[in-house]
Structure formats: C-alpha cells, structure tokens
GROMACS .gro file of C-alpha atoms in nm:
model
  355
    1UNK     CA    1   0.010  -0.008   0.008
    2UNK     CA    2   0.169   0.350  -0.124
    3UNK     CA    3   0.159   0.610   0.146
    4UNK     CA    4  -0.149   0.803  -0.016
    5UNK     CA    5  -0.315   0.496   0.004
    6UNK     CA    6  -0.254   0.450   0.350
    7UNK     CA    7  -0.334   0.781   0.462
    8UNK     CA    8  -0.675   0.734   0.257
    9UNK     CA    9  -0.814   0.458   0.475
   10UNK     CA   10  -0.668   0.690   0.759
   11UNK     CA   11  -0.989   0.983   0.606
   12UNK     CA   12  -1.310   0.933   0.823
   13UNK     CA   13  -1.575   0.969   0.556
   14UNK     CA   14  -1.645   1.002   0.133
   15UNK     CA   15  -1.715   1.402   0.222
   16UNK     CA   16  -1.361   1.447   0.385
   17UNK     CA   17  -1.073   1.541   0.209
   18UNK     CA   18  -0.698   1.677   0.333
   19UNK     CA   19  -0.534   1.960   0.170
   20UNK     CA   20  -0.160   1.903   0.177
   21UNK     CA   21   0.062   2.190   0.159
   22UNK     CA   22   0.425   2.198   0.327
   23UNK     CA   23   0.727   2.048   0.076
   24UNK     CA   24   0.821   1.790   0.304
   25UNK     CA   25   0.455   1.647   0.297
   26UNK     CA   26   0.417   1.651  -0.078
   27UNK     CA   27   0.730   1.470  -0.108
   28UNK     CA   28   0.641   1.225   0.164
   29UNK     CA   29   0.339   1.167  -0.062
   30UNK     CA   30   0.428   1.170  -0.405
   31UNK     CA   31   0.794   1.137  -0.438
   32UNK     CA   32   0.859   1.464  -0.628
   33UNK     CA   33   1.052   1.705  -0.505
   34UNK     CA   34   0.929   2.065  -0.592
   35UNK     CA   35   0.905   2.400  -0.428
   36UNK     CA   36   0.524   2.486  -0.459
   37UNK     CA   37   0.215   2.306  -0.542
   38UNK     CA   38  -0.069   2.110  -0.343
   39UNK     CA   39  -0.209   1.767  -0.306
   40UNK     CA   40  -0.552   1.726  -0.289
   41UNK     CA   41  -0.673   1.397  -0.126
   42UNK     CA   42  -0.998   1.235  -0.097
   43UNK     CA   43  -1.092   0.877  -0.009
   44UNK     CA   44  -1.080   0.795  -0.320
   45UNK     CA   45  -0.886   1.021  -0.514
   46UNK     CA   46  -0.525   1.224  -0.490
   47UNK     CA   47  -0.496   1.542  -0.731
   48UNK     CA   48  -0.140   1.696  -0.758
   49UNK     CA   49  -0.162   2.083  -0.907
   50UNK     CA   50   0.187   2.187  -0.965
   51UNK     CA   51   0.304   2.486  -1.144
   52UNK     CA   52   0.455   2.484  -1.494
   53UNK     CA   53   0.814   2.462  -1.362
   54UNK     CA   54   0.744   2.143  -1.248
   55UNK     CA   55   0.485   1.999  -1.460
   56UNK     CA   56   0.660   1.787  -1.716
   57UNK     CA   57   0.878   1.610  -1.458
   58UNK     CA   58   0.602   1.567  -1.211
   59UNK     CA   59   0.349   1.390  -1.473
   60UNK     CA   60   0.650   1.129  -1.511
   61UNK     CA   61   0.807   1.122  -1.117
   62UNK     CA   62   0.516   1.151  -0.918
   63UNK     CA   63   0.321   0.851  -0.779
   64UNK     CA   64   0.010   0.790  -0.667
   65UNK     CA   65  -0.204   1.092  -0.793
   66UNK     CA   66  -0.311   1.271  -1.119
   67UNK     CA   67  -0.068   1.515  -1.181
   68UNK     CA   68  -0.281   1.845  -1.296
   69UNK     CA   69  -0.108   2.208  -1.412
   70UNK     CA   70  -0.166   2.470  -1.137
   71UNK     CA   71  -0.322   2.757  -1.308
   72UNK     CA   72  -0.620   2.874  -1.072
   73UNK     CA   73  -0.580   2.783  -0.714
   74UNK     CA   74  -0.964   2.914  -0.603
   75UNK     CA   75  -1.098   2.766  -0.930
   76UNK     CA   76  -0.921   2.447  -0.936
   77UNK     CA   77  -1.011   2.375  -0.591
   78UNK     CA   78  -1.356   2.496  -0.658
   79UNK     CA   79  -1.380   2.255  -0.876
   80UNK     CA   80  -1.192   1.919  -0.700
   81UNK     CA   81  -1.481   2.041  -0.422
   82UNK     CA   82  -1.760   2.012  -0.647
   83UNK     CA   83  -1.633   1.662  -0.853
   84UNK     CA   84  -1.568   1.447  -0.497
   85UNK     CA   85  -1.862   1.621  -0.335
   86UNK     CA   86  -1.663   1.712  -0.042
   87UNK     CA   87  -1.834   1.909   0.264
   88UNK     CA   88  -1.510   1.902   0.472
   89UNK     CA   89  -1.120   2.005   0.441
   90UNK     CA   90  -0.851   1.910   0.710
   91UNK     CA   91  -0.517   2.124   0.655
   92UNK     CA   92  -0.197   2.028   0.827
   93UNK     CA   93  -0.201   2.224   1.129
   94UNK     CA   94   0.154   2.191   1.179
   95UNK     CA   95   0.298   2.323   0.897
   96UNK     CA   96   0.076   2.535   0.746
   97UNK     CA   97   0.048   2.901   0.810
   98UNK     CA   98  -0.231   3.047   0.993
   99UNK     CA   99  -0.256   3.298   0.682
  100UNK     CA  100  -0.218   3.044   0.389
  101UNK     CA  101  -0.540   2.864   0.606
  102UNK     CA  102  -0.753   3.179   0.618
  103UNK     CA  103  -0.691   3.196   0.217
  104UNK     CA  104  -0.787   2.886   0.209
  105UNK     CA  105  -1.087   2.958   0.376
  106UNK     CA  106  -1.186   3.211   0.171
  107UNK     CA  107  -1.120   3.077  -0.170
  108UNK     CA  108  -1.406   2.803  -0.046
  109UNK     CA  109  -1.616   3.002   0.192
  110UNK     CA  110  -1.879   2.706   0.172
  111UNK     CA  111  -1.676   2.404   0.315
  112UNK     CA  112  -1.608   2.392   0.652
  113UNK     CA  113  -1.197   2.344   0.757
  114UNK     CA  114  -1.090   2.102   1.014
  115UNK     CA  115  -0.796   2.308   1.173
  116UNK     CA  116  -0.786   2.047   1.456
  117UNK     CA  117  -0.428   1.849   1.454
  118UNK     CA  118  -0.565   1.559   1.336
  119UNK     CA  119  -0.439   1.566   0.953
  120UNK     CA  120  -0.082   1.650   1.063
  121UNK     CA  121  -0.073   1.378   1.426
  122UNK     CA  122  -0.164   1.106   1.136
  123UNK     CA  123   0.070   1.207   0.893
  124UNK     CA  124   0.352   1.253   1.181
  125UNK     CA  125   0.283   0.852   1.269
  126UNK     CA  126   0.255   0.750   0.947
  127UNK     CA  127   0.606   0.877   0.904
  128UNK     CA  128   0.767   0.788   1.244
  129UNK     CA  129   0.762   0.408   1.075
  130UNK     CA  130   1.016   0.409   0.793
  131UNK     CA  131   0.971   0.198   0.491
  132UNK     CA  132   1.251  -0.043   0.362
  133UNK     CA  133   1.299   0.232   0.074
  134UNK     CA  134   1.339   0.461   0.340
  135UNK     CA  135   1.569   0.283   0.534
  136UNK     CA  136   1.793   0.260   0.236
  137UNK     CA  137   1.804   0.636   0.136
  138UNK     CA  138   1.914   0.680   0.549
  139UNK     CA  139   2.162   0.406   0.541
  140UNK     CA  140   2.333   0.564   0.220
  141UNK     CA  141   2.342   0.914   0.345
  142UNK     CA  142   2.490   0.771   0.690
  143UNK     CA  143   2.741   0.616   0.501
  144UNK     CA  144   2.854   0.931   0.298
  145UNK     CA  145   2.877   1.103   0.654
  146UNK     CA  146   3.112   0.835   0.791
  147UNK     CA  147   3.314   0.855   0.508
  148UNK     CA  148   3.317   1.193   0.516
  149UNK     CA  149   3.466   1.185   0.879
  150UNK     CA  150   3.708   0.925   0.784
  151UNK     CA  151   3.810   1.203   0.519
  152UNK     CA  152   3.846   1.484   0.733
  153UNK     CA  153   4.048   1.378   1.022
  154UNK     CA  154   4.364   1.463   0.828
  155UNK     CA  155   4.282   1.810   0.786
  156UNK     CA  156   4.199   1.875   1.145
  157UNK     CA  157   4.506   2.018   1.286
  158UNK     CA  158   4.623   2.341   1.493
  159UNK     CA  159   4.551   2.676   1.266
  160UNK     CA  160   4.286   2.528   1.036
  161UNK     CA  161   3.932   2.737   1.118
  162UNK     CA  162   3.599   2.590   1.157
  163UNK     CA  163   3.507   2.722   0.855
  164UNK     CA  164   3.752   2.568   0.664
  165UNK     CA  165   3.656   2.206   0.782
  166UNK     CA  166   3.286   2.280   0.760
  167UNK     CA  167   3.323   2.337   0.377
  168UNK     CA  168   3.566   2.049   0.317
  169UNK     CA  169   3.286   1.813   0.473
  170UNK     CA  170   3.021   1.939   0.268
  171UNK     CA  171   3.236   1.908  -0.099
  172UNK     CA  172   3.329   1.626   0.022
  173UNK     CA  173   3.003   1.489   0.091
  174UNK     CA  174   2.801   1.641  -0.258
  175UNK     CA  175   3.110   1.516  -0.432
  176UNK     CA  176   3.014   1.147  -0.314
  177UNK     CA  177   2.661   1.177  -0.380
  178UNK     CA  178   2.485   1.334  -0.088
  179UNK     CA  179   2.221   1.608  -0.232
  180UNK     CA  180   2.445   1.819   0.029
  181UNK     CA  181   2.453   1.819   0.420
  182UNK     CA  182   2.109   1.775   0.575
  183UNK     CA  183   2.158   2.088   0.811
  184UNK     CA  184   2.396   2.393   0.856
  185UNK     CA  185   2.723   2.152   0.980
  186UNK     CA  186   2.816   2.222   1.318
  187UNK     CA  187   3.248   2.202   1.330
  188UNK     CA  188   3.354   2.370   1.597
  189UNK     CA  189   3.700   2.364   1.852
  190UNK     CA  190   3.739   2.485   2.175
  191UNK     CA  191   3.568   2.719   2.385
  192UNK     CA  192   3.291   2.639   2.152
  193UNK     CA  193   3.236   2.324   2.154
  194UNK     CA  194   3.045   2.437   2.480
  195UNK     CA  195   2.783   2.537   2.218
  196UNK     CA  196   2.545   2.244   2.134
  197UNK     CA  197   2.452   2.438   1.798
  198UNK     CA  198   2.780   2.631   1.748
  199UNK     CA  199   2.848   2.794   1.422
  200UNK     CA  200   3.165   2.757   1.231
  201UNK     CA  201   3.309   3.058   1.202
  202UNK     CA  202   3.671   3.188   1.150
  203UNK     CA  203   3.829   3.069   1.479
  204UNK     CA  204   4.156   2.831   1.445
  205UNK     CA  205   4.187   2.494   1.594
  206UNK     CA  206   4.453   2.483   1.876
  207UNK     CA  207   4.682   2.219   2.042
  208UNK     CA  208   4.467   2.053   2.323
  209UNK     CA  209   4.135   2.201   2.210
  210UNK     CA  210   3.864   1.930   2.171
  211UNK     CA  211   3.714   1.938   1.804
  212UNK     CA  212   3.313   1.876   1.766
  213UNK     CA  213   3.171   1.748   1.420
  214UNK     CA  214   2.767   1.727   1.429
  215UNK     CA  215   2.726   1.651   1.029
  216UNK     CA  216   2.452   1.459   0.816
  217UNK     CA  217   2.376   1.424   0.473
  218UNK     CA  218   2.062   1.419   0.230
  219UNK     CA  219   2.017   1.137   0.010
  220UNK     CA  220   1.705   1.130  -0.234
  221UNK     CA  221   1.553   1.366  -0.008
  222UNK     CA  222   1.687   1.213   0.329
  223UNK     CA  223   1.870   1.326   0.645
  224UNK     CA  224   2.131   1.139   0.805
  225UNK     CA  225   2.276   1.264   1.209
  226UNK     CA  226   2.594   1.176   1.391
  227UNK     CA  227   2.811   1.369   1.625
  228UNK     CA  228   3.182   1.273   1.683
  229UNK     CA  229   3.409   1.497   1.921
  230UNK     CA  230   3.816   1.477   1.896
  231UNK     CA  231   4.117   1.585   2.061
  232UNK     CA  232   4.379   1.823   1.944
  233UNK     CA  233   4.708   1.706   2.068
  234UNK     CA  234   4.719   1.699   2.456
  235UNK     CA  235   4.418   1.729   2.654
  236UNK     CA  236   4.337   1.750   3.067
  237UNK     CA  237   4.235   1.480   3.268
  238UNK     CA  238   3.859   1.683   3.309
  239UNK     CA  239   3.852   1.647   2.921
  240UNK     CA  240   3.937   1.273   2.951
  241UNK     CA  241   3.677   1.262   3.230
  242UNK     CA  242   3.393   1.416   3.033
  243UNK     CA  243   3.447   1.257   2.730
  244UNK     CA  244   3.405   0.892   2.902
  245UNK     CA  245   3.117   1.019   3.078
  246UNK     CA  246   2.957   1.088   2.746
  247UNK     CA  247   3.023   0.780   2.588
  248UNK     CA  248   2.912   0.600   2.887
  249UNK     CA  249   2.584   0.715   2.894
  250UNK     CA  250   2.569   0.658   2.550
  251UNK     CA  251   2.677   0.350   2.508
  252UNK     CA  252   2.439   0.221   2.822
  253UNK     CA  253   2.151   0.437   2.632
  254UNK     CA  254   2.164   0.213   2.349
  255UNK     CA  255   2.222  -0.115   2.544
  256UNK     CA  256   1.837  -0.019   2.674
  257UNK     CA  257   1.721   0.090   2.314
  258UNK     CA  258   1.475  -0.164   2.249
  259UNK     CA  259   1.108  -0.216   2.075
  260UNK     CA  260   0.834  -0.126   2.370
  261UNK     CA  261   1.071   0.085   2.591
  262UNK     CA  262   0.918   0.487   2.679
  263UNK     CA  263   1.140   0.704   2.528
  264UNK     CA  264   1.156   0.885   2.843
  265UNK     CA  265   1.316   0.586   3.022
  266UNK     CA  266   1.615   0.567   2.782
  267UNK     CA  267   1.715   0.980   2.806
  268UNK     CA  268   1.675   0.894   3.183
  269UNK     CA  269   1.928   0.666   3.158
  270UNK     CA  270   2.178   0.880   2.978
  271UNK     CA  271   2.074   1.148   3.185
  272UNK     CA  272   2.122   1.009   3.535
  273UNK     CA  273   2.494   0.903   3.409
  274UNK     CA  274   2.588   1.221   3.331
  275UNK     CA  275   2.426   1.363   3.690
  276UNK     CA  276   2.612   1.132   3.913
  277UNK     CA  277   2.952   1.218   3.728
  278UNK     CA  278   2.939   1.543   3.871
  279UNK     CA  279   2.726   1.745   3.551
  280UNK     CA  280   2.405   1.766   3.620
  281UNK     CA  281   2.265   2.090   3.484
  282UNK     CA  282   2.542   2.018   3.175
  283UNK     CA  283   2.339   1.830   2.960
  284UNK     CA  284   2.052   2.082   2.864
  285UNK     CA  285   1.901   1.896   2.558
  286UNK     CA  286   1.705   1.581   2.497
  287UNK     CA  287   1.868   1.244   2.377
  288UNK     CA  288   1.821   1.246   2.048
  289UNK     CA  289   1.543   1.202   1.792
  290UNK     CA  290   1.410   1.078   1.508
  291UNK     CA  291   1.506   1.135   1.158
  292UNK     CA  292   1.349   1.107   0.784
  293UNK     CA  293   1.272   1.384   0.523
  294UNK     CA  294   1.351   1.610   0.831
  295UNK     CA  295   1.696   1.618   1.037
  296UNK     CA  296   1.443   1.638   1.352
  297UNK     CA  297   1.068   1.411   1.375
  298UNK     CA  298   0.912   1.254   1.603
  299UNK     CA  299   0.929   1.120   1.825
  300UNK     CA  300   1.230   1.226   2.098
  301UNK     CA  301   1.437   1.089   2.352
  302UNK     CA  302   1.342   1.318   2.610
  303UNK     CA  303   1.196   1.393   2.938
  304UNK     CA  304   0.880   1.487   2.819
  305UNK     CA  305   0.831   1.234   2.521
  306UNK     CA  306   0.604   0.930   2.681
  307UNK     CA  307   0.572   0.759   2.319
  308UNK     CA  308   0.711   0.420   2.288
  309UNK     CA  309   0.931   0.332   2.054
  310UNK     CA  310   0.844   0.107   1.759
  311UNK     CA  311   1.019  -0.116   1.531
  312UNK     CA  312   1.105   0.060   1.188
  313UNK     CA  313   1.161   0.396   1.410
  314UNK     CA  314   1.484   0.549   1.365
  315UNK     CA  315   1.666   0.733   1.633
  316UNK     CA  316   1.974   0.934   1.697
  317UNK     CA  317   2.124   0.894   2.083
  318UNK     CA  318   2.385   1.204   2.135
  319UNK     CA  319   2.403   1.314   2.531
  320UNK     CA  320   2.670   1.583   2.527
  321UNK     CA  321   2.843   1.783   2.826
  322UNK     CA  322   2.841   2.145   2.804
  323UNK     CA  323   3.136   2.337   3.067
  324UNK     CA  324   2.981   2.693   2.984
  325UNK     CA  325   3.309   2.895   2.803
  326UNK     CA  326   3.514   2.621   2.859
  327UNK     CA  327   3.451   2.302   2.636
  328UNK     CA  328   3.213   2.034   2.557
  329UNK     CA  329   3.161   1.712   2.496
  330UNK     CA  330   2.880   1.533   2.218
  331UNK     CA  331   2.850   1.192   2.054
  332UNK     CA  332   2.589   1.064   1.857
  333UNK     CA  333   2.522   0.785   1.629
  334UNK     CA  334   2.169   0.699   1.484
  335UNK     CA  335   1.993   0.348   1.449
  336UNK     CA  336   1.710   0.144   1.350
  337UNK     CA  337   1.446   0.037   1.612
  338UNK     CA  338   1.371  -0.340   1.510
  339UNK     CA  339   1.211  -0.600   1.645
  340UNK     CA  340   1.487  -0.811   1.757
  341UNK     CA  341   1.690  -0.485   1.905
  342UNK     CA  342   1.825  -0.215   1.727
  343UNK     CA  343   2.078  -0.177   1.387
  344UNK     CA  344   2.323   0.138   1.435
  345UNK     CA  345   2.404   0.278   1.133
  346UNK     CA  346   2.669   0.487   1.238
  347UNK     CA  347   3.032   0.311   1.181
  348UNK     CA  348   3.285   0.571   1.284
  349UNK     CA  349   3.432   0.475   1.564
  350UNK     CA  350   3.369   0.654   1.905
  351UNK     CA  351   3.683   0.581   2.135
  352UNK     CA  352   3.877   0.909   2.124
  353UNK     CA  353   4.048   0.974   1.901
  354UNK     CA  354   4.374   1.205   1.950
  355UNK     CA  355   4.525   1.383   1.637
   0.00000   0.00000   0.00000
C-alpha cells in the first residue's frame, strides 16, 4: 500500500478531504520534490496541482496521484470540491501558516475547515515508521557521513579554521553522492564546543582543543545525523573524564534501546549517568530524536516524551556535556529500532581519537 493509500484509509469519510501543502509532506506522498504545489486527497482520489516549472517532470515521476497543471488555484479547488462532493477539508496544522489556512478558507467559503491537529498527527505517526525504501536512503546518507568523517580527520590540525573544515566536509559529501548536508554543519573547536549548536567561524584549531563535528547528508530527500568529538594534541584529565562520561552515557542508552521502551525512560538512563558524574545541569537538550525527511522528527528521546518505541523508527542517541565558556563533548549515533533490538547505522569510531 502506498503512502497516499494508507493516508486515504485514515480519512474519516467520503465527504472529507485533506490539503497537503508542506514541501516535505508533498514529497512523502508523491515522491516528487518541488518548492510549490498542493496535494488534494479524498478517500478515493488524489490530485497534485503543480505549476509550469515542474509539470513535465511531475507527470513522469509523481506517484499515486493525478498530476494537474496549477493555473487558478481558487477555481481548481472549487472544481475538485464539487467533483468529489467534499463537505469538509482538513489541513496540516503543524506546518501550514495561519495566513495560508485563512487564504484557503476565503477561496472556499462554503466548506467547513478542520483546523484541528488531526491531519498532522496522522501524517506524523505514519512518518515515524520508516519503509524499507526510506531506511535504505537513510543508510546511504549515513554511509556518506561516515566516509566524510574518515576523510576529514587529516584536515583537523592546529591553524585550520572551523569554517574550512565545514566547507571540506560539505564538498566531500556532494562529491560522493549527497544532495548536500542535512543541516548547517556544526564544526567547532575550543571554547566553542560548549555551544551545542555552535556556528563554524574563523576560529582556528589549537593544540589541546576538542573538535566537535555534528554532520549529516541528504540522499533522495532523506537525512542522516552523526556527531563525533576528537582531541587535537594532549588534553587535560578533566577533558578525558567528560569524554568518557558522555561515551558511557551513550553506550548504556544504546544498550537499553528496544521496541516497547518509553522514550523518556531511555533519556533518563543517559541523564542519570551524566548527573551522577557531577555534571548535573550540563546536558540541557534531549537525548535524541527521529530522523527522516527532516533532521528532527517525532518521536524524541527526552524527559517529556512518553511515546513508545516501535520497530521501523530511526532514532539518534546524542548525550553531551557542555561546560560554559570552556569546552563540551557530544557523541551521536543513528539507529534503527527492530523487533529484535537495534541496528546502528553509524560506523565511525567512538573511542577518543587524538590527532
């Protein structure tokens, strides 16, 4: 069953339709990338309205839907509503701006609009469980990420800037089959490593620094995500203690990951190790998140997420310790939850590398 067919089976009745407007959900349902367009889905029909820039390619590539040239959105939506006898339309509440929803309501003043989270929740849960094809794309993206890590190690040395490392990684990824990085790469050194989402700049690597790389690639629309921290020259005993603590927290959390476990319980395992080592308050973010078409998807490994892990979910596990103004360490792997345990897609070494 295709993604569109699965979604159609979850619509409440024959008079209900959904407008899929967001770029990532259009791609999820049609398999066709585009910066504009909308998908109109009822129980039995799916129509993809798309403009002239994409129409020829969409007719060849879009899956499970009728592709129609978008000429007059208001008139075409009115025609679809009449043709399929639609009485109510649901929207993507998580993704559609209020102004856009109001625009659609003005186009169709006689139609009831469902502004609840129903459509978005349905799609979100569908996207939590990855298909074999999605998993294969994510594995390919991670293989490029691992290769980029191996490639970049020889470039990490005193005098090289954070920005230069980011540029080299991005170039390598694109040269080796990625569309590009799956987010703005985090390649930071020295005191900047205490910033979980630090931005690479002109700061140059020095002996005694930690260097943290949070990187990922995109293949066929799907993301990977991995973080490694390496040492440049001799580091202090405290730096080594922090690194070992983060690695232990990650190892124990990975060992506990399994279908049927609660997300918040996995987070607690890693958080307790870090807190008990004397670093309470130094791990401010959640332990991990799902990955797919977006780099951050549901569910989350966090204290506030009570979702239950299921086979087919892809999760990151990324504990960190951040000592403000001094240094930080994060180690991140990306794994697939299976009925028998997990498969770790991240192959890069985690024992501390000293360059």
